[in-house]
CSV table of C-alpha atoms in Angstrom, one decimal:
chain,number,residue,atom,x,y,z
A,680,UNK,CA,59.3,33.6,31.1
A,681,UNK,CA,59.6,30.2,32.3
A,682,UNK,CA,63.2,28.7,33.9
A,683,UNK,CA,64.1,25.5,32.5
A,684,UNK,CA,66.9,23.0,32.2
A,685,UNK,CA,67.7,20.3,29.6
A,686,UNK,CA,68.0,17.2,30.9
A,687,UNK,CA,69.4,14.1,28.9
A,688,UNK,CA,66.8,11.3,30.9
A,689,UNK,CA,68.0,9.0,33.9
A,690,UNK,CA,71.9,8.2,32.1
A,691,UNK,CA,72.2,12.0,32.5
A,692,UNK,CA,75.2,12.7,35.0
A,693,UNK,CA,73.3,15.4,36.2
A,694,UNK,CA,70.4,14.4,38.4
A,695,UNK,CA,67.1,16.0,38.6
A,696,UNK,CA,67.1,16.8,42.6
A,697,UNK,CA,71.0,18.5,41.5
A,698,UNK,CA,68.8,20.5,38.7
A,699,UNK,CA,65.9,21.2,41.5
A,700,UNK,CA,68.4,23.5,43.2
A,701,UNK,CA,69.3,25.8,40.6
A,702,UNK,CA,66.0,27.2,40.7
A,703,UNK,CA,65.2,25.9,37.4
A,704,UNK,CA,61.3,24.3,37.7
A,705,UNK,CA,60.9,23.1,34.0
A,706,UNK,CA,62.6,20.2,32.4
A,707,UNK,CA,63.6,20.0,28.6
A,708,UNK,CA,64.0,16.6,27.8
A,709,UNK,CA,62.9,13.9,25.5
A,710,UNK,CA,62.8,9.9,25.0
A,711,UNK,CA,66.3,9.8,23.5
A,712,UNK,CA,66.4,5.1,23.8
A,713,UNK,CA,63.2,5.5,21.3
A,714,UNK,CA,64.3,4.6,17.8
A,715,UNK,CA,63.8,7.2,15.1
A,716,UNK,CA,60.7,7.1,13.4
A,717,UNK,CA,58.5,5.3,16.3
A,718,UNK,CA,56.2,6.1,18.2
A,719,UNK,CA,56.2,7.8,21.5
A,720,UNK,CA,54.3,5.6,23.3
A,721,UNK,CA,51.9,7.3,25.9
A,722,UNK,CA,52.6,5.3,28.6
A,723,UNK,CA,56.7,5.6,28.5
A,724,UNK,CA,55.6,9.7,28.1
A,725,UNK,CA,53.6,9.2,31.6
A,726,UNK,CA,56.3,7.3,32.9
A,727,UNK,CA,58.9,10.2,32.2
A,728,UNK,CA,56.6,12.6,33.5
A,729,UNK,CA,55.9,11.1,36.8
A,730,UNK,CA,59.6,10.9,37.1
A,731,UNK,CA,60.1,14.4,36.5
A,732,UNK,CA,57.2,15.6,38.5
A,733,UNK,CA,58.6,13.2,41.9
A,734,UNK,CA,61.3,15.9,41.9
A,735,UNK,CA,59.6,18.9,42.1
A,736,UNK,CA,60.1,20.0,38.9
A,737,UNK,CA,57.6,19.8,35.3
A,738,UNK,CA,58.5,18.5,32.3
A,739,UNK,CA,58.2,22.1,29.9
A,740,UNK,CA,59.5,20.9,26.6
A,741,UNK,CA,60.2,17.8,24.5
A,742,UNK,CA,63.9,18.6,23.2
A,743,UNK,CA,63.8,17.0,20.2
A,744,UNK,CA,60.8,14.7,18.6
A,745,UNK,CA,63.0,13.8,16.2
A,746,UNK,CA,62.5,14.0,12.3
A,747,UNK,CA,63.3,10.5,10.5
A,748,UNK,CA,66.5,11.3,8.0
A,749,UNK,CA,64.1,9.5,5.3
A,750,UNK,CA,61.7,12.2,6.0
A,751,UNK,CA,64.7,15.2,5.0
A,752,UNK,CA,65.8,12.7,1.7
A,753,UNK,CA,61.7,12.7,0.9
A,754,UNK,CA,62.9,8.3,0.3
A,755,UNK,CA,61.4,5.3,2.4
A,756,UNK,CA,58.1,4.7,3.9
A,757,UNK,CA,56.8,8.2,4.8
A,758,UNK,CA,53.3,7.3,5.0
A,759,UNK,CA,54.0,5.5,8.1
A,760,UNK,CA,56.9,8.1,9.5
A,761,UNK,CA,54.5,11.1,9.3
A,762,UNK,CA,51.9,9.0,10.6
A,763,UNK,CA,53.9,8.1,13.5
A,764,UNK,CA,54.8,11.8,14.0
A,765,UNK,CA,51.2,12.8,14.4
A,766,UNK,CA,50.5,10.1,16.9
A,767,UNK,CA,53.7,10.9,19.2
A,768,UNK,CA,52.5,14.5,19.3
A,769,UNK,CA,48.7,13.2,20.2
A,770,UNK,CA,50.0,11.1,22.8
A,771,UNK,CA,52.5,14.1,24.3
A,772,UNK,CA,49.4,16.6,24.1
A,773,UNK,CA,47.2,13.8,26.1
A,774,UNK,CA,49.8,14.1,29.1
A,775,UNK,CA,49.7,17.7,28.7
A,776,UNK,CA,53.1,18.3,27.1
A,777,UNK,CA,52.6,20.7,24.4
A,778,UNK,CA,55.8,22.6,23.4
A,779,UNK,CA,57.9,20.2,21.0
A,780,UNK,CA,61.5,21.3,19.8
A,781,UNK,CA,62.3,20.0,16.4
A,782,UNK,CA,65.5,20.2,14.0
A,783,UNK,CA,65.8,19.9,10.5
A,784,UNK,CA,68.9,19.7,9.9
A,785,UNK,CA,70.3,16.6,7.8
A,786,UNK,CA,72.3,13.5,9.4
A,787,UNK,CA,74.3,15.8,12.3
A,788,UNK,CA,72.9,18.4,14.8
A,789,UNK,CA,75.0,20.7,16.0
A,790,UNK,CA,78.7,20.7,15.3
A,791,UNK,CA,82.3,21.7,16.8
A,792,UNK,CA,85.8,20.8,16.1
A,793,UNK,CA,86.8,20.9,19.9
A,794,UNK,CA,85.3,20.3,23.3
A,795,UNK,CA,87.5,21.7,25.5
A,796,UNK,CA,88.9,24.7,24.2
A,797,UNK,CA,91.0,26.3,27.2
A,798,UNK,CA,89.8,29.6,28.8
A,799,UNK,CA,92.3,32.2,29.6
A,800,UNK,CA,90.9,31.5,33.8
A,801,UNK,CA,90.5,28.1,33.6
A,802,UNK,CA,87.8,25.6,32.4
A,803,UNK,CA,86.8,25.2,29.1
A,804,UNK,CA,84.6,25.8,26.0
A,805,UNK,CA,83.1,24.5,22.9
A,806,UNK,CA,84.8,25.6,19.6
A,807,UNK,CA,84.2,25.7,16.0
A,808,UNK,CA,87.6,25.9,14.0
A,809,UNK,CA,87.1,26.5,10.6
A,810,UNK,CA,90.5,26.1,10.1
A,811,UNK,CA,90.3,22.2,11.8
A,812,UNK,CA,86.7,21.7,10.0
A,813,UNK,CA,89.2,22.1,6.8
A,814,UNK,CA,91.7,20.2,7.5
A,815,UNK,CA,89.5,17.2,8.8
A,816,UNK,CA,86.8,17.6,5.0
A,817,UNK,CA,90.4,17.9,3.2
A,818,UNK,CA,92.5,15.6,4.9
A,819,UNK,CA,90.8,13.1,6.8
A,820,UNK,CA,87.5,12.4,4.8
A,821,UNK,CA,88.6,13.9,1.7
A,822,UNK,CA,85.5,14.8,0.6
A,823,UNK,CA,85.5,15.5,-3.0
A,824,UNK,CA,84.6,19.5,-3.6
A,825,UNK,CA,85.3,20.4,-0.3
A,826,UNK,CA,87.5,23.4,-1.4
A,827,UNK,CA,84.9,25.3,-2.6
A,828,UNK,CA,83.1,26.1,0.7
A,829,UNK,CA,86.8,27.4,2.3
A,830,UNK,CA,89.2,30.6,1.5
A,831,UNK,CA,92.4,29.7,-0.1
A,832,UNK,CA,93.7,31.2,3.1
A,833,UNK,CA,91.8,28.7,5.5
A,834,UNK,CA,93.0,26.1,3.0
A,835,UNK,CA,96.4,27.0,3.3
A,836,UNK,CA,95.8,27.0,6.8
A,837,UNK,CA,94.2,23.4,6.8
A,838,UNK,CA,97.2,21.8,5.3
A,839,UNK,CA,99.4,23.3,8.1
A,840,UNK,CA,97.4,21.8,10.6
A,841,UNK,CA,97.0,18.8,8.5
A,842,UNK,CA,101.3,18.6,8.6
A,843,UNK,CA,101.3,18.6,11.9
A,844,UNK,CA,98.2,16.8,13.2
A,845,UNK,CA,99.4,13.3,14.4
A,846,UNK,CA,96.7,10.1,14.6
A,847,UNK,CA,96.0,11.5,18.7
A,848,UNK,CA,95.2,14.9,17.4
A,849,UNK,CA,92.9,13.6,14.1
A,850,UNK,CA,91.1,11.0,16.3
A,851,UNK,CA,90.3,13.9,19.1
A,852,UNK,CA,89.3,16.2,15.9
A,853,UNK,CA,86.6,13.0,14.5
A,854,UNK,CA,85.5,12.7,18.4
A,855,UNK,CA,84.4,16.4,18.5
A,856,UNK,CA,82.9,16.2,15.0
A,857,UNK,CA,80.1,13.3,15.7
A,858,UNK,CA,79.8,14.2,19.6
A,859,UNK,CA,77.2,16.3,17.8
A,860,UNK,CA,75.3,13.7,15.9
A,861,UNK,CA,71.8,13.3,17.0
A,862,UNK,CA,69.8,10.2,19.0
A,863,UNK,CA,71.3,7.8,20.8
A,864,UNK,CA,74.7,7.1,21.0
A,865,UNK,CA,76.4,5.3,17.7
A,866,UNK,CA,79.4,7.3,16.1
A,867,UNK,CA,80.9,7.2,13.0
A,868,UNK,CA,84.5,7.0,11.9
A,869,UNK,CA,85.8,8.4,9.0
A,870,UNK,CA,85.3,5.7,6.5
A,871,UNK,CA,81.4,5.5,8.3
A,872,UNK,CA,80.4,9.0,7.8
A,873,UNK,CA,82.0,9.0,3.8
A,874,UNK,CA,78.8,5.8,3.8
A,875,UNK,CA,76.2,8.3,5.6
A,876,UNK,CA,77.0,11.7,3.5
A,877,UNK,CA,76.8,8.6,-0.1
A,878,UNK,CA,72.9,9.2,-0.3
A,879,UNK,CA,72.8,13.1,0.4
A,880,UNK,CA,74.8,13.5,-2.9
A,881,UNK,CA,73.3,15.5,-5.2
A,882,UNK,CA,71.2,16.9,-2.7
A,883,UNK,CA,70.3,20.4,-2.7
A,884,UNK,CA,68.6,23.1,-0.8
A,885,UNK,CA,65.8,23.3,-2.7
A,886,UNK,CA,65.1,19.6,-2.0
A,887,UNK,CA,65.2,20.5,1.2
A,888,UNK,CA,62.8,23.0,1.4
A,889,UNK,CA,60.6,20.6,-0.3
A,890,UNK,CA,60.7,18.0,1.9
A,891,UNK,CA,60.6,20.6,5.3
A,892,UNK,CA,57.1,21.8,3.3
A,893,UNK,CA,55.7,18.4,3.0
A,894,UNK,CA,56.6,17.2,6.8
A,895,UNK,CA,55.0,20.7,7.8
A,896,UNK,CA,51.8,19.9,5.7
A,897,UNK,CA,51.4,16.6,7.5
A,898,UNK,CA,52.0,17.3,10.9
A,899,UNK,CA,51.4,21.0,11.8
A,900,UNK,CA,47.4,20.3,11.3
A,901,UNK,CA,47.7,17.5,14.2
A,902,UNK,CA,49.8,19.8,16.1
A,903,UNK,CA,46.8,22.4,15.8
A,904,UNK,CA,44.1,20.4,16.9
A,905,UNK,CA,46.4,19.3,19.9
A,906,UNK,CA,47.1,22.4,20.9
A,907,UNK,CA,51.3,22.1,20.7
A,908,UNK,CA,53.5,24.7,19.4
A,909,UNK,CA,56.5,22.9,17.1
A,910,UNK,CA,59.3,24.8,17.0
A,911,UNK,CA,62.1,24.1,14.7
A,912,UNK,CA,65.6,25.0,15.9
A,913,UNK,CA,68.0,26.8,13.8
A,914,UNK,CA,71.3,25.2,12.2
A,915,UNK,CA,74.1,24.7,14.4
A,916,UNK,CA,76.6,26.5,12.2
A,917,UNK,CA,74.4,28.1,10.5
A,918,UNK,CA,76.1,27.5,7.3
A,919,UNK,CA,76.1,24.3,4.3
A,920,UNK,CA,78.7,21.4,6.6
A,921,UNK,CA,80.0,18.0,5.0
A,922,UNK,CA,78.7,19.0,1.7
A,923,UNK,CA,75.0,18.9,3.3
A,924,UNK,CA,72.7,22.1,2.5
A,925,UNK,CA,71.2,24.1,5.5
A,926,UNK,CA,68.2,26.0,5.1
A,927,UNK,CA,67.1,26.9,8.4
A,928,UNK,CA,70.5,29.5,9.2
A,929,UNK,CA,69.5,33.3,9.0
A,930,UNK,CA,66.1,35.3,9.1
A,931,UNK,CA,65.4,35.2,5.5
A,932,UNK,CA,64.9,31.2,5.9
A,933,UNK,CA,62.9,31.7,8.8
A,934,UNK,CA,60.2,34.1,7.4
A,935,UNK,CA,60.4,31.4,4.7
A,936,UNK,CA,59.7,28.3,7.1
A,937,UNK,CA,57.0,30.2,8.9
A,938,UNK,CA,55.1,30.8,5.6
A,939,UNK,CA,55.2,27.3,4.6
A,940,UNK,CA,52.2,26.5,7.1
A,941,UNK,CA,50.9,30.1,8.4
A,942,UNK,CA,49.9,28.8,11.7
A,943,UNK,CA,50.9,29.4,15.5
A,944,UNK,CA,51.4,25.7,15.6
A,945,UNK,CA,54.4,26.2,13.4
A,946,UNK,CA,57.0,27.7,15.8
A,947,UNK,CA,60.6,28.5,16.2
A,948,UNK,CA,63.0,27.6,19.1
A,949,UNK,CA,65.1,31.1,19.2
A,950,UNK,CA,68.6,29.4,19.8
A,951,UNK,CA,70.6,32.7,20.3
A,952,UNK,CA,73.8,30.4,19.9
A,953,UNK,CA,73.0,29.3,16.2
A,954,UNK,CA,71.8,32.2,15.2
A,955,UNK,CA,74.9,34.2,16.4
A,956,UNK,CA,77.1,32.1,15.0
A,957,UNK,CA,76.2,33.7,11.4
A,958,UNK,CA,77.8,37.1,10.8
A,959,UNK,CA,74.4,38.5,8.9
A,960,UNK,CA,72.0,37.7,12.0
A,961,UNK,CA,70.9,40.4,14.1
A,962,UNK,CA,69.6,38.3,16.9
A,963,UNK,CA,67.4,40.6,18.9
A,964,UNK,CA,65.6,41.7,15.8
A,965,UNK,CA,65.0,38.5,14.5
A,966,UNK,CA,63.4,37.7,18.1
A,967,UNK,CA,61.3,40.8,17.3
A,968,UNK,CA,60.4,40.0,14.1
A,969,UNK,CA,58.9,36.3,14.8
A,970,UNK,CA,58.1,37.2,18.5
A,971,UNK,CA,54.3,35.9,18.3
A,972,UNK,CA,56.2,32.5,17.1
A,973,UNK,CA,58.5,31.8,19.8
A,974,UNK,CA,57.5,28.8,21.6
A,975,UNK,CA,61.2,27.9,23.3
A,976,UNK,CA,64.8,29.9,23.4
A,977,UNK,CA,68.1,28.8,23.7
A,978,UNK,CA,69.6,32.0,25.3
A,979,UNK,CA,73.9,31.6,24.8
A,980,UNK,CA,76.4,33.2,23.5
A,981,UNK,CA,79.3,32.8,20.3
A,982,UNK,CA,82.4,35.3,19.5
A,983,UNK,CA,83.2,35.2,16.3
A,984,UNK,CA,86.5,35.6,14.2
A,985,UNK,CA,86.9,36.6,10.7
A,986,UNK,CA,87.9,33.3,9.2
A,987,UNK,CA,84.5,31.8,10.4
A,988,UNK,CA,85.4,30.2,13.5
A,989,UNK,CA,83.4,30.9,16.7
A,990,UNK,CA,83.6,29.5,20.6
A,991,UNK,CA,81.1,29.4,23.2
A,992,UNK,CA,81.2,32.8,25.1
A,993,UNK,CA,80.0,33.7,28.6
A,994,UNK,CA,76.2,34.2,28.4
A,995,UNK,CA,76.6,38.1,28.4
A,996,UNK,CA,79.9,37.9,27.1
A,997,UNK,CA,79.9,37.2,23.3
A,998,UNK,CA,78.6,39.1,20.2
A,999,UNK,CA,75.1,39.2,20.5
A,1000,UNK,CA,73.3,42.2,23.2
A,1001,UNK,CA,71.8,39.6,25.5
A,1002,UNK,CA,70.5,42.4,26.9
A,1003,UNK,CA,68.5,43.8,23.9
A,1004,UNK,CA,67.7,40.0,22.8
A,1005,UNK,CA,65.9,39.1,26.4
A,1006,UNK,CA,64.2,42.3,26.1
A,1007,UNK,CA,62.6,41.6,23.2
A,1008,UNK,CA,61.6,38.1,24.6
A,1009,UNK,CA,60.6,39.9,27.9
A,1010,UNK,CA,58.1,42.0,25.7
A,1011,UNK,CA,56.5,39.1,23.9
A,1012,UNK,CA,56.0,37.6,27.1
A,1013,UNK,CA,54.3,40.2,28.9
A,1014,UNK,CA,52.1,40.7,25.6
A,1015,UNK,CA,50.9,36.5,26.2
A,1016,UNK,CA,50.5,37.3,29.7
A,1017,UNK,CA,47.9,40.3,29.1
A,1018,UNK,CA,45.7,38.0,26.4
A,1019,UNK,CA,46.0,35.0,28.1
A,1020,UNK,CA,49.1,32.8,26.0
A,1021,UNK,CA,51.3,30.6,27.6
A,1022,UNK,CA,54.8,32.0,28.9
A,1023,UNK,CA,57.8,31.6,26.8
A,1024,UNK,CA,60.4,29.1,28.2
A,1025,UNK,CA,63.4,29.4,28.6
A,1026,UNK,CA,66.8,27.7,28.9
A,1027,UNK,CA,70.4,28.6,30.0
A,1028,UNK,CA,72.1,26.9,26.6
A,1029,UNK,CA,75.2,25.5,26.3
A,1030,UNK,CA,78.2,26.7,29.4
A,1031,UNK,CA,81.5,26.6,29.8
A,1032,UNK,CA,83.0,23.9,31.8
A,1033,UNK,CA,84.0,25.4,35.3
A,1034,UNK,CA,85.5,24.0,38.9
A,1035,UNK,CA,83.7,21.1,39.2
A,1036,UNK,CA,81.9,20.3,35.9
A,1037,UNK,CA,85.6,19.4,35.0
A,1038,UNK,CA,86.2,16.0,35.0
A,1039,UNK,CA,82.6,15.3,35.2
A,1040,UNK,CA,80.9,13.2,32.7
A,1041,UNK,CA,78.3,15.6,31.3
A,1042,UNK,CA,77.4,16.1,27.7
A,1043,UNK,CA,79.5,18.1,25.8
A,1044,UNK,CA,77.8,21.8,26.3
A,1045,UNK,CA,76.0,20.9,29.4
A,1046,UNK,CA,77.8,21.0,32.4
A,1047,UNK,CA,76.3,21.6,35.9
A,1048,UNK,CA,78.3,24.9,37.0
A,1049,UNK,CA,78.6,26.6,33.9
A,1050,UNK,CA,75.2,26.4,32.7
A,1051,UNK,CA,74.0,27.3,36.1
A,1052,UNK,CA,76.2,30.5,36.1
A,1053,UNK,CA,74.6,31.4,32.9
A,1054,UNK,CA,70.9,31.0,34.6
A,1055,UNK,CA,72.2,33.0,37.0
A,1056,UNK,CA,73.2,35.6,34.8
A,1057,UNK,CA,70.1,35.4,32.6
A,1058,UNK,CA,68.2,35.5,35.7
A,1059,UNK,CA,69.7,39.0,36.7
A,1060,UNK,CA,69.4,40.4,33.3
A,1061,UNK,CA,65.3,39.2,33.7
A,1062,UNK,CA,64.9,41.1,37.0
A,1063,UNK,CA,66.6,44.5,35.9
A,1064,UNK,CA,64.7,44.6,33.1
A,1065,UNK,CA,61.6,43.9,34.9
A,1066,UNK,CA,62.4,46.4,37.7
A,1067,UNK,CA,62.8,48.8,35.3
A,1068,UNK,CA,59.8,48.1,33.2
């Protein structure tokens, strides 16, 4: 398995020499100033590449070649966003970058109600309050329908919170919320995300689906004949947010993703995080299961609580058996290694925020120390199960 380390490009706090000495010799990184929908142009791909390489290090992954929100709502000009899609890959594949992570999941990416959750030692983690996520859809953007998708008793529990929230506590609730929106940098307040969920209404899963089979069926033949493994990353909950279906949250959607184009060029990112996050997922099997399809893993950790909240654990710390999971991975690996594949990479995800991350500004989930605790951790858990293989 190969180390690697996402970095956010050159207005990343963390520096690539800083990421050279955590051992770490792949990069995971993309061309987040490049609109979506463009094209990737080959020459600002060599660019970033010469960058990376004039640090030691090699660029292992594009995290993420994003999918166009038109191409989700099947609307707009799709002609020319698929056909944009395919040449971005060609022009990644001709610098040699052939592993590209991908999401589907409609207008935000991943999702938490806090940043800095307080750890009983000190630092801090990400956190997913269902209870907050309730009060902010019920009270804040009072999105009609909303109470459906909660208990009565995290209802209940949302009003409480909503009683006693003042305007510091909602606007830190909406900061957490759209730290997790995808691309560059724009954020929405509350009346500007009520204006981006208008033209998903009505929208269901099934439409979904339908629109995840078409932009497979356009692009996963060009990713073929490039040689590049896609790999879609799971949901992040794994769960229907804001009213917006989710399709890619639990094995059952995964088999059904993999069968829409029945080819190695149609991968999966094994985020252990997402995955975990949903109460029905047996993580390590999964991995089994769709081992040949791997391209990229996320390897973190969630606890869950009843209620459907979850925070970021230590990497050998939360629910899933890192142990088992890595294992698994560790198997597939040494199968590719015996008929000639590539090795699966690999990436310390997410951290807590320890000693000197604090303070520091990093993206949310990606601080210096933490992460590079959890490499370390990962790393140990690779060599014991190697030594006793």
């Amino acid at each position: 398995m190969i180390e690697t380390w996402r970095w956010f490009g050159p207005l990343d706090d963390i520096a690539l020499p800083e990421i050279a000495q955590t051992g770490a010799t792949g990069i995971v990184t993309a061309l987040h100033d490049i609109p979506y929908g463009e094209i990737w142009p080959r020459e600002a791909i060599a660019a970033r590449k010469a960058m990376i390489e004039a640090a030691g290090l090699h660029w292992a992954v594009v995290e993420s070649l994003p999918v166009h929100e038109d191409i989700k709502r099947g609307v707009g000009d799709l002609d020319r966003l698929f056909a944009n899609y395919r040449q971005s890959l060609a022009n990644l594949a001709a610098e040699g970058i052939t592993t590209v992570c991908y999401n589907f999941m409609p207008l935000l990416d991943w999702t938490r109600t806090r940043l800095d959750a307080p750890l009983p030692t000190g630092g801090h983690a990400l956190r997913f309050s269902q209870v907050e996520m309730a009060g902010f859809e019920l009270h804040m953007l009072q999105r009609p329908g909303a109470e459906a998708d909660y208990t009565p008793e995290v209802i209940a529990a949302a009003q409480a919170w909503a009683d006693g929230a003042d305007e510091g506590e909602r606007q830190r609730l909406l900061t957490a919320i759209m730290s997790g929106l995808p691309g560059a940098y724009d954020r929405y307040d509350v009346a500007g995300l009520r204006a981006a969920l208008a033209p998903w209404a009505g929208f269901t899963a099934d439409d979904l689906r339908a629109s995840f089979a078409r932009f497979l069926a356009e692009v996963v033949p060009t990713a073929e004949e490039a040689g590049i493994g896609l790999c879609v990353h799971p949901d992040d909950p794994p769960r229907p947010l804001l009213g917006l279906p989710r399709i890619v949250s639990s094995e059952a959607d995964i088999a059904a993703i993999m069968a829409m184009q029945d080819s190695h060029a149609n991968g999966l990112t094994l985020c252990s995080g997402s995955l975990g996050a949903n109460p029905a997922n047996d993580v390590p099997a999964i991995a089994a299961r769709f081992a040949d399809r791997i391209h990229f893993a996320h390897l973190r950790n969630v606890a869950k609580e009843p209620d459907g909240s979850f925070q970021e654990a230590a990497h050998l710390e939360g629910d899933t058996d890192m142990v088992a999971l890595v294992a698994a991975l560790l198997d597939e690996d040494r199968r590719r290694a015996e008929s000639g594949g590539r090795a699966i990479p690999f990436r310390p995800d997410h951290g807590h925020a320890l000693l000197g991350d604090l303070g520091r500004k990093t993206h949310p989930g990606y601080p210096l120390i933490g992460r590079l605790r959890g490499l370390a951790e990962l790393r140990g858990v690779i060599a014991g199960l190697g030594h006793r293989a």
